[in-house]
Short mmCIF file of C-alpha atoms in Angstrom, two decimals:
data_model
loop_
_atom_site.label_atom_id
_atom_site.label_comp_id
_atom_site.label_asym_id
_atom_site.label_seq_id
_atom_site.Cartn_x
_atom_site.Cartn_y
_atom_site.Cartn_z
CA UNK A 1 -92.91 36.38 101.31
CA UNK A 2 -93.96 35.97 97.80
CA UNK A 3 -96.50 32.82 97.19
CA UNK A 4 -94.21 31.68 94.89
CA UNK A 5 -90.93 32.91 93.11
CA UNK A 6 -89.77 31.54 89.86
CA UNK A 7 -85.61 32.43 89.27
CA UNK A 8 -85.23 31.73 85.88
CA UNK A 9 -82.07 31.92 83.88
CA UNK A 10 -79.47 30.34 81.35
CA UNK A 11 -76.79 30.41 83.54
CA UNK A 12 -76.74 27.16 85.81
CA UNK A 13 -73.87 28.18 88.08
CA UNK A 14 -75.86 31.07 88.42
CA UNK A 15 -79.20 30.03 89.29
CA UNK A 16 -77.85 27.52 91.73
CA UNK A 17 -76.34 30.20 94.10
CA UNK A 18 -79.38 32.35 93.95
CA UNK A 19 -81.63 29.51 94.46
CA UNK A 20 -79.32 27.81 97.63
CA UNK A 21 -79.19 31.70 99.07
CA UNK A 22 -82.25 32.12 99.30
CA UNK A 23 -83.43 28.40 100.26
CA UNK A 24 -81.22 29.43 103.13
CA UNK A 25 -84.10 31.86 104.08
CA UNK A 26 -86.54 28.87 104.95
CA UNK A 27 -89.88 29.38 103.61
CA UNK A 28 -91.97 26.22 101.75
CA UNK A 29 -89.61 24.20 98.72
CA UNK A 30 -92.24 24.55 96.71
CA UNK A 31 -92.17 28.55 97.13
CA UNK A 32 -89.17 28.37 95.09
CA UNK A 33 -88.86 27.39 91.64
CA UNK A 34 -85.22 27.55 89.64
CA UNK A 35 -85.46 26.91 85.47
CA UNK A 36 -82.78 26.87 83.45
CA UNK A 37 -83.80 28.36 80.39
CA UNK A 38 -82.90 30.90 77.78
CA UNK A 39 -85.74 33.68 77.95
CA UNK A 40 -85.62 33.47 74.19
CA UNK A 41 -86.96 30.69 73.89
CA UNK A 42 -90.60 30.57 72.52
CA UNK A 43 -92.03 27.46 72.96
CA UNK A 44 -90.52 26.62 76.86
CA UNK A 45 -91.49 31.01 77.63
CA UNK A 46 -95.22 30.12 76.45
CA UNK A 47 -95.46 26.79 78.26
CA UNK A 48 -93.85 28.37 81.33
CA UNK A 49 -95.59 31.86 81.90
CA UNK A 50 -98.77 30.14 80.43
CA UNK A 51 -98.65 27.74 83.46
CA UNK A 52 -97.51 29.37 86.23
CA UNK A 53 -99.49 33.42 84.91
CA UNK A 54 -97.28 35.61 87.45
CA UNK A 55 -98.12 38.85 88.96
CA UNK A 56 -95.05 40.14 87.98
CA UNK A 57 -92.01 39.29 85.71
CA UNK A 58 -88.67 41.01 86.12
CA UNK A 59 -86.68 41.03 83.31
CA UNK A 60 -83.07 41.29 83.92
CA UNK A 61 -81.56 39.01 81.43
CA UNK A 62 -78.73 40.37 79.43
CA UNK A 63 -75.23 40.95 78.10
CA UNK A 64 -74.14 43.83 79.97
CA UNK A 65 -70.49 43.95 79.07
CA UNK A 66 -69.72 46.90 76.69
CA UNK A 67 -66.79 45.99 74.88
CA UNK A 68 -67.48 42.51 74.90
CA UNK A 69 -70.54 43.20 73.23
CA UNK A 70 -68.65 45.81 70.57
CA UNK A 71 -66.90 42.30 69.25
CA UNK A 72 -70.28 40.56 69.46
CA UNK A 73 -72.85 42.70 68.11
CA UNK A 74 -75.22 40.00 67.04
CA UNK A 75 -75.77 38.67 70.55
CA UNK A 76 -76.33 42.16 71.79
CA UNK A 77 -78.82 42.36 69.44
CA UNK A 78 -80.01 38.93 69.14
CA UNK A 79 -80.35 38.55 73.38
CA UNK A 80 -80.71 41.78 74.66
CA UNK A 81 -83.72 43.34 72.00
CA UNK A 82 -85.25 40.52 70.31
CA UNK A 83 -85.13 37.86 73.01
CA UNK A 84 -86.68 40.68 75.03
CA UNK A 85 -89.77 40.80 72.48
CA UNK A 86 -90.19 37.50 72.44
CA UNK A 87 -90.14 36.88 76.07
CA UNK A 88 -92.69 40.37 76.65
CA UNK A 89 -95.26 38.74 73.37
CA UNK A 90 -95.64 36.12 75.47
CA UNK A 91 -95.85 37.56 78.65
CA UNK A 92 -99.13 39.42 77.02
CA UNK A 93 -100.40 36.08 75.99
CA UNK A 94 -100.14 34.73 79.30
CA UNK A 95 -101.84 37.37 80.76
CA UNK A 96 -98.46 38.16 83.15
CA UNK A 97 -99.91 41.05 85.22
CA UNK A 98 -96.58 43.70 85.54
CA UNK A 99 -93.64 43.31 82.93
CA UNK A 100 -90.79 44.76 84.26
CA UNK A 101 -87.48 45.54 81.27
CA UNK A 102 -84.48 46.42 83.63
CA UNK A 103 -82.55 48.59 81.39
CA UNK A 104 -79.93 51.16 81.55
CA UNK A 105 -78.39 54.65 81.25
CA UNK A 106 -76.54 53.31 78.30
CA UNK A 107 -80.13 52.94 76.22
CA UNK A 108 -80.02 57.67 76.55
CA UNK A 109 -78.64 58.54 73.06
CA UNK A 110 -76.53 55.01 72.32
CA UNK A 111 -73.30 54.79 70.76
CA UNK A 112 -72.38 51.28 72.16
CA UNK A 113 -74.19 47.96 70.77
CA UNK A 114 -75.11 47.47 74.36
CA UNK A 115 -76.65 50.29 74.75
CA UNK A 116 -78.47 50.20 71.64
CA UNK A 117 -79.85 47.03 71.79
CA UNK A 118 -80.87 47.92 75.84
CA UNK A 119 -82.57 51.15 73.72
CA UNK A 120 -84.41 48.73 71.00
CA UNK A 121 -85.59 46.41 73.74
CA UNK A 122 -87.02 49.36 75.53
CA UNK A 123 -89.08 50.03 72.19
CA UNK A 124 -89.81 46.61 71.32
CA UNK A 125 -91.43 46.52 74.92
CA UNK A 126 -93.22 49.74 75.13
CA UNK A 127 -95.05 49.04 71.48
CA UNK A 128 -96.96 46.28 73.65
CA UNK A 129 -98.64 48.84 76.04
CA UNK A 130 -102.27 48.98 75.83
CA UNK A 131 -102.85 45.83 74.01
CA UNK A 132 -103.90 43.66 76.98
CA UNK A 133 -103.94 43.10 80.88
CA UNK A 134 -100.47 43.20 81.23
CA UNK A 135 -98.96 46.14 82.08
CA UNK A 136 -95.50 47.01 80.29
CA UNK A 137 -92.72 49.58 81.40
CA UNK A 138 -88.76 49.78 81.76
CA UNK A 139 -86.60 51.27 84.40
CA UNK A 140 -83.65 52.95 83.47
CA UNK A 141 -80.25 53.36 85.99
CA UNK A 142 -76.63 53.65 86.01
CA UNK A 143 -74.11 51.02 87.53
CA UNK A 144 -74.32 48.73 90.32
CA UNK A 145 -71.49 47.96 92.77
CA UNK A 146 -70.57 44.53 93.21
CA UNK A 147 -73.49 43.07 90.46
CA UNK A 148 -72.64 40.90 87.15
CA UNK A 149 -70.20 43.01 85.49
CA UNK A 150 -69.41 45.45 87.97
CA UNK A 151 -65.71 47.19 88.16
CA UNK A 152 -65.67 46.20 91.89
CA UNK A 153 -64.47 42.47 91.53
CA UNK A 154 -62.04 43.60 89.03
CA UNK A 155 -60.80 46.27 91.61
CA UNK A 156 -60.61 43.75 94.21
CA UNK A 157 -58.50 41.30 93.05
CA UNK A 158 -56.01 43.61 91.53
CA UNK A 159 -55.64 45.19 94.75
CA UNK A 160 -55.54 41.61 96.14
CA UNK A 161 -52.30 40.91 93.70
CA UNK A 162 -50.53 44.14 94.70
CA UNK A 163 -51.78 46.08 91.74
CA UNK A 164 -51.59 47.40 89.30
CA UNK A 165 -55.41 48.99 89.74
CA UNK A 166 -56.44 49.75 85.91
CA UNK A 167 -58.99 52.72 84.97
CA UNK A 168 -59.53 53.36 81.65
CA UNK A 169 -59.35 57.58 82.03
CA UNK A 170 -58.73 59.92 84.69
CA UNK A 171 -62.23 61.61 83.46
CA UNK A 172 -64.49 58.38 83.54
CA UNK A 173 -67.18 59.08 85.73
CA UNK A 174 -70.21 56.37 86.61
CA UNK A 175 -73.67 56.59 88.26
CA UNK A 176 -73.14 54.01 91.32
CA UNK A 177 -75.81 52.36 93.71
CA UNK A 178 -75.76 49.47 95.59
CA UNK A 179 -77.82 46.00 94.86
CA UNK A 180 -79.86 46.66 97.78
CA UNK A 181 -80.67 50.43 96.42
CA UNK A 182 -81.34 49.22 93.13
CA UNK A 183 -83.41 46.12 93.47
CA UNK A 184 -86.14 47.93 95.95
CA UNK A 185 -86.26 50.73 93.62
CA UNK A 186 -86.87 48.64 90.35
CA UNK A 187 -89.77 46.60 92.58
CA UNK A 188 -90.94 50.23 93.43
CA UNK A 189 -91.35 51.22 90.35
CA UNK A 190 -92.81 48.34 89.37
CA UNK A 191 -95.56 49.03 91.67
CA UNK A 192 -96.44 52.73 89.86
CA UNK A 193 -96.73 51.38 86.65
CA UNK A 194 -100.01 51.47 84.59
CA UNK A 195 -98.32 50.81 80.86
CA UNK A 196 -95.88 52.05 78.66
CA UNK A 197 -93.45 53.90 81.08
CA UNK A 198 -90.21 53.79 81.33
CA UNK A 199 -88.65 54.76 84.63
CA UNK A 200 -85.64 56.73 85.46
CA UNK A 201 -83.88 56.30 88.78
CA UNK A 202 -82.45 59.26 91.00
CA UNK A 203 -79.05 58.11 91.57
CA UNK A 204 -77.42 61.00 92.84
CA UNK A 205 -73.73 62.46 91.99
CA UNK A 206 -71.81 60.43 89.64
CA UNK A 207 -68.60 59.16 90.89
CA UNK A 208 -65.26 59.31 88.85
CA UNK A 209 -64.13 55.59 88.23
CA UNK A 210 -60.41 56.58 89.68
CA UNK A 211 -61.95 58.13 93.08
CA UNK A 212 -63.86 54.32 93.30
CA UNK A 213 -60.21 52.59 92.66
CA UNK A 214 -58.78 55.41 95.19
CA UNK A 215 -61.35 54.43 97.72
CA UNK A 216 -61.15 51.05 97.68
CA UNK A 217 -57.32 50.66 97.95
CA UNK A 218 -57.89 53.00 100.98
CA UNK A 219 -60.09 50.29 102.12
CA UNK A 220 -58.27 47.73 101.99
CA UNK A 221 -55.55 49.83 104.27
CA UNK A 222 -53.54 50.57 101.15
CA UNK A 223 -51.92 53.78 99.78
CA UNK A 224 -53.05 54.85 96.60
CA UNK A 225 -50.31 55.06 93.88
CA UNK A 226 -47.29 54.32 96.91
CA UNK A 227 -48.42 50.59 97.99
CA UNK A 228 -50.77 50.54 94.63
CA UNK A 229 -50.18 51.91 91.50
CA UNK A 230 -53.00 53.06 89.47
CA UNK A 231 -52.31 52.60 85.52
CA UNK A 232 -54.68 54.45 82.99
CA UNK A 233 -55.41 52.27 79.80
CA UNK A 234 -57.42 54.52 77.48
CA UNK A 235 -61.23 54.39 76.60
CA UNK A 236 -62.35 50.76 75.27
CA UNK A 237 -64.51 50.31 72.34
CA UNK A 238 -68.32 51.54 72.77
CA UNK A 239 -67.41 53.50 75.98
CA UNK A 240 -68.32 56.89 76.89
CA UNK A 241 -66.41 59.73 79.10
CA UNK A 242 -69.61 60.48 81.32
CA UNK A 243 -73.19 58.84 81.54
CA UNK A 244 -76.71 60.35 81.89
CA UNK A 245 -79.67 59.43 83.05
CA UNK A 246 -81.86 62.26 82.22
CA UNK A 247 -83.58 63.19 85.21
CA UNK A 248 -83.92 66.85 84.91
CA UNK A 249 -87.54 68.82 84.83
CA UNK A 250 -87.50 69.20 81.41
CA UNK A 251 -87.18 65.07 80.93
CA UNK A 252 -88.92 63.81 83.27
CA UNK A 253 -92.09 63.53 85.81
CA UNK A 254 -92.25 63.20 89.56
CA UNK A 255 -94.36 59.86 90.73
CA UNK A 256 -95.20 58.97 94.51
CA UNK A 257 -91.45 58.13 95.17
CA UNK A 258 -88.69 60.97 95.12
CA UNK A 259 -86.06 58.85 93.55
CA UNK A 260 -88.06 57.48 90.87
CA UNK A 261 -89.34 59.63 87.54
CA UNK A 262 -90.96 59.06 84.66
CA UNK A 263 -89.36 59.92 81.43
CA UNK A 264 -91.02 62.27 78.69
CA UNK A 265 -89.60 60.15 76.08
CA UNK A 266 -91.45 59.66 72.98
CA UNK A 267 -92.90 56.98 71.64
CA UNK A 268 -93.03 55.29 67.78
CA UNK A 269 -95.86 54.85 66.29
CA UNK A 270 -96.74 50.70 66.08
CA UNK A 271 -96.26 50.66 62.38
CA UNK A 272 -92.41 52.24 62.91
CA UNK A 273 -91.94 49.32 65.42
CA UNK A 274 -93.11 47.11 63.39
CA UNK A 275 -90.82 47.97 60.68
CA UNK A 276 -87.39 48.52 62.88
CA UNK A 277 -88.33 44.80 64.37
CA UNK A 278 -88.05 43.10 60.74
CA UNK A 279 -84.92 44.82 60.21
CA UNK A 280 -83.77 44.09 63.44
CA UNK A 281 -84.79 40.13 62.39
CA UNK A 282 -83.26 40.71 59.33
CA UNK A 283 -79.78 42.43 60.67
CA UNK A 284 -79.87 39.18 63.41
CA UNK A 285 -79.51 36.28 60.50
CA UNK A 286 -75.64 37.81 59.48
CA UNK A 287 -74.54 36.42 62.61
CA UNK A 288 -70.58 37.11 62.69
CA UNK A 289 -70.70 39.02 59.77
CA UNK A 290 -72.93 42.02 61.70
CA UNK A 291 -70.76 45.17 62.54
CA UNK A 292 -71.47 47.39 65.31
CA UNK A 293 -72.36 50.06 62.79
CA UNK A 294 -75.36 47.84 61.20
CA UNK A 295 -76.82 47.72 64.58
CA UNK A 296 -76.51 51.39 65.22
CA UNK A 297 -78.07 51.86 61.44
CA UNK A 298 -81.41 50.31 63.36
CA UNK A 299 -81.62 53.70 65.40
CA UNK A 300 -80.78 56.14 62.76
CA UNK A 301 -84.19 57.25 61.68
CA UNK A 302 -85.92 60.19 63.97
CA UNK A 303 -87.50 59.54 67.47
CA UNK A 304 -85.96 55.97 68.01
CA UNK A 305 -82.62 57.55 70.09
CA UNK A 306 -84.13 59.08 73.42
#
C-alpha cells in the first residue's frame, strides 16, 4: 500500500496494462500515477522527480534483447548507459531517497552490447554514491520466466503451432526465477542499501535452455521430440554458452538476507568515469555507423569489466 506509485515508461501499450492491473486492486485513483515518458529525457525527468521527490525509484528501463541489440549498438548504448545517467543525475538533484539500477548477469565480464552497456550503466550509477541524500546501488540477476523478453512466450506458442521448439545449443544453460522471486528480492535489496552497492542475487542451479523447452512440452501433455520436435539453431550474435553471477566467497558479501550478496567489485575512480562518459557521449553521436566493437572499446581499459 504505497502512498503513491508512479509507473512510468515509453511504452503506452505497456503502461496501460500495468496501470488497469493494478487499478484492478482498488486502492485511491490518485494512488496511481501512469507517464508516458522516455527516462532519457532531461527536462520532463527533472520536472517529474523534482515534483513528486520519491522514496524510491526503480529503474528497470531497457533493451534487454541480445541480438537485437548486437544490430543496434547505439541504442544499447544510447538507452541502456547514458539514459541511465541522466535519469540517476537527476534523481540526486531531486533528492530521490533509494535509486534502484536493475541490471543483469550479462554486465560480469561483457562480450554482448547488452551486457556492456547494462555494465557502463552500473558505473555511470555507482560514480554518484556519496554525493548527496540519495542513496545509489544496482542489483544484478539472471533471467526471468515469463518477463519482457523471456524464452517462455517464444516456447509457448511454438508448442502451440505443433513445433518446431528452437534452442540455440544443447549446452545453453540460464539462471531462471520467477517475476514474483525477482521483484521481492530487488525491493529487498533495495531496503539494505546505504550507497554504491551493487547486489547479486542467489538464484540457485542454472537450468539448460533445452531441459526448459523439454519441460514445458511435457506441460503442455506433449512428448518431447515424438509430438514436438526440438531443432538446435546455433549460438546468435553476443550470446554466451553459460552465465554467471558471481556469488562465490571470494566475490561477494553476505547481508541480512541469504539470497542477496554484495559484490566485491571495484570501483573507478570519478575522474576515470568521467572520462569513459565523454567517450561514451562521443561513441553515441555515430548513430548507425557504431559497431559493436566501438562499444566494447569503452570497457577495454583495466577495472571497468567486473
Amino acid at each position: 500500500r504505497p502512498r503513491r506509485l508512479i509507473l512510468l515508461d515509453v511504452s503506452e501499450a505497456a503502461l496501460y496494462r500495468i496501470h488497469t492491473a493494478l487499478a484492478e486492486h482498488g486502492g485511491p485513483e490518485e494512488a496511481l500515477v501512469p507517464v508516458v515518458a522516455d527516462c532519457g529525457d532531461r527536462a520532463l525527468m527533472r520536472d517529474l522527480l523534482s515534483r513528486e521527490r520519491p522514496d524510491f525509484l526503480l529503474h528497470a528501463a531497457a533493451y534487454k534483447h541480445v541480438p537485437m541489440m548486437e544490430r543496434n549498438p547505439c541504442e544499447a548504448l544510447r538507452n541502456n548507459a547514458l539514459a541511465t545517467r541522466t535519469l540517476a543525475e537527476e534523481a540526486r538533484a531531486a533528492g530521490v531517497g533509494t535509486f534502484v539500477l536493475v541490471s543483469t548477469d550479462k554486465a560480469i565480464r561483457p562480450i554482448s552490447a547488452m551486457g556492456v552497456s547494462k555494465r557502463l550503466a552500473e558505473i555511470f550509477v555507482r560514480d554518484l554514491a556519496g554525493g548527496g541524500a540519495t542513496r545509489f546501488c544496482a542489483v544484478r540477476f539472471g533471467n526471468v520466466l515469463g518477463s519482457s523478453g523471456s524464452v517462455v512466450p517464444r516456447f509457448r506458442e511454438q508448442i502451440a503451432k505443433g513445433g518446431p521448439v528452437t534452442v540455440t545449443d544443447r549446452r545453453m544453460e540460464r539462471y531462471f526465477m520467477t517475476i514474483a522471486e525477482a521483484s521481492g528480492l530487488v525491493l529487498q535489496a533495495a531496503t539494505f542499501a546505504k550507497g554504491g552497492e551493487i547486489f547479486v542475487l542467489d538464484m540457485g542451479r542454472p537450468m539448460t535452455i533445452v531441459s526448459l523447452a523439454e519441460t514445458m512440452i511435457r506441460l503442455s501433455g506433449l512428448r518431447p521430440g515424438r509430438d514436438i520436435p526440438i531443432v538446435f539453431t546455433g549460438i546468435r550474435p553476443g550470446e554466451k554458452l553459460s552465465e554467471e553471477l558471481g556469488v562465490l566467497a571470494a566475490h561477494a558479501e553476505r547481508t541480512g538476507h541469504a539470497r542477496i550478496f554484495v559484490g566485491r567489485i571495484p570501483q573507478l575512480p570519478p575522474e576515470a568515469v568521467a572520462k569513459l562518459l565523454t567517450r561514451a557521449q562521443t561513441l553515441s553521436q555515430r548513430g548507425l555507423r557504431l559497431t559493436v566493437g566501438d562499444l566494447r572499446s569503452l570497457l577495454n581499459e583495466e577495472g571497468t569489466t567486473p
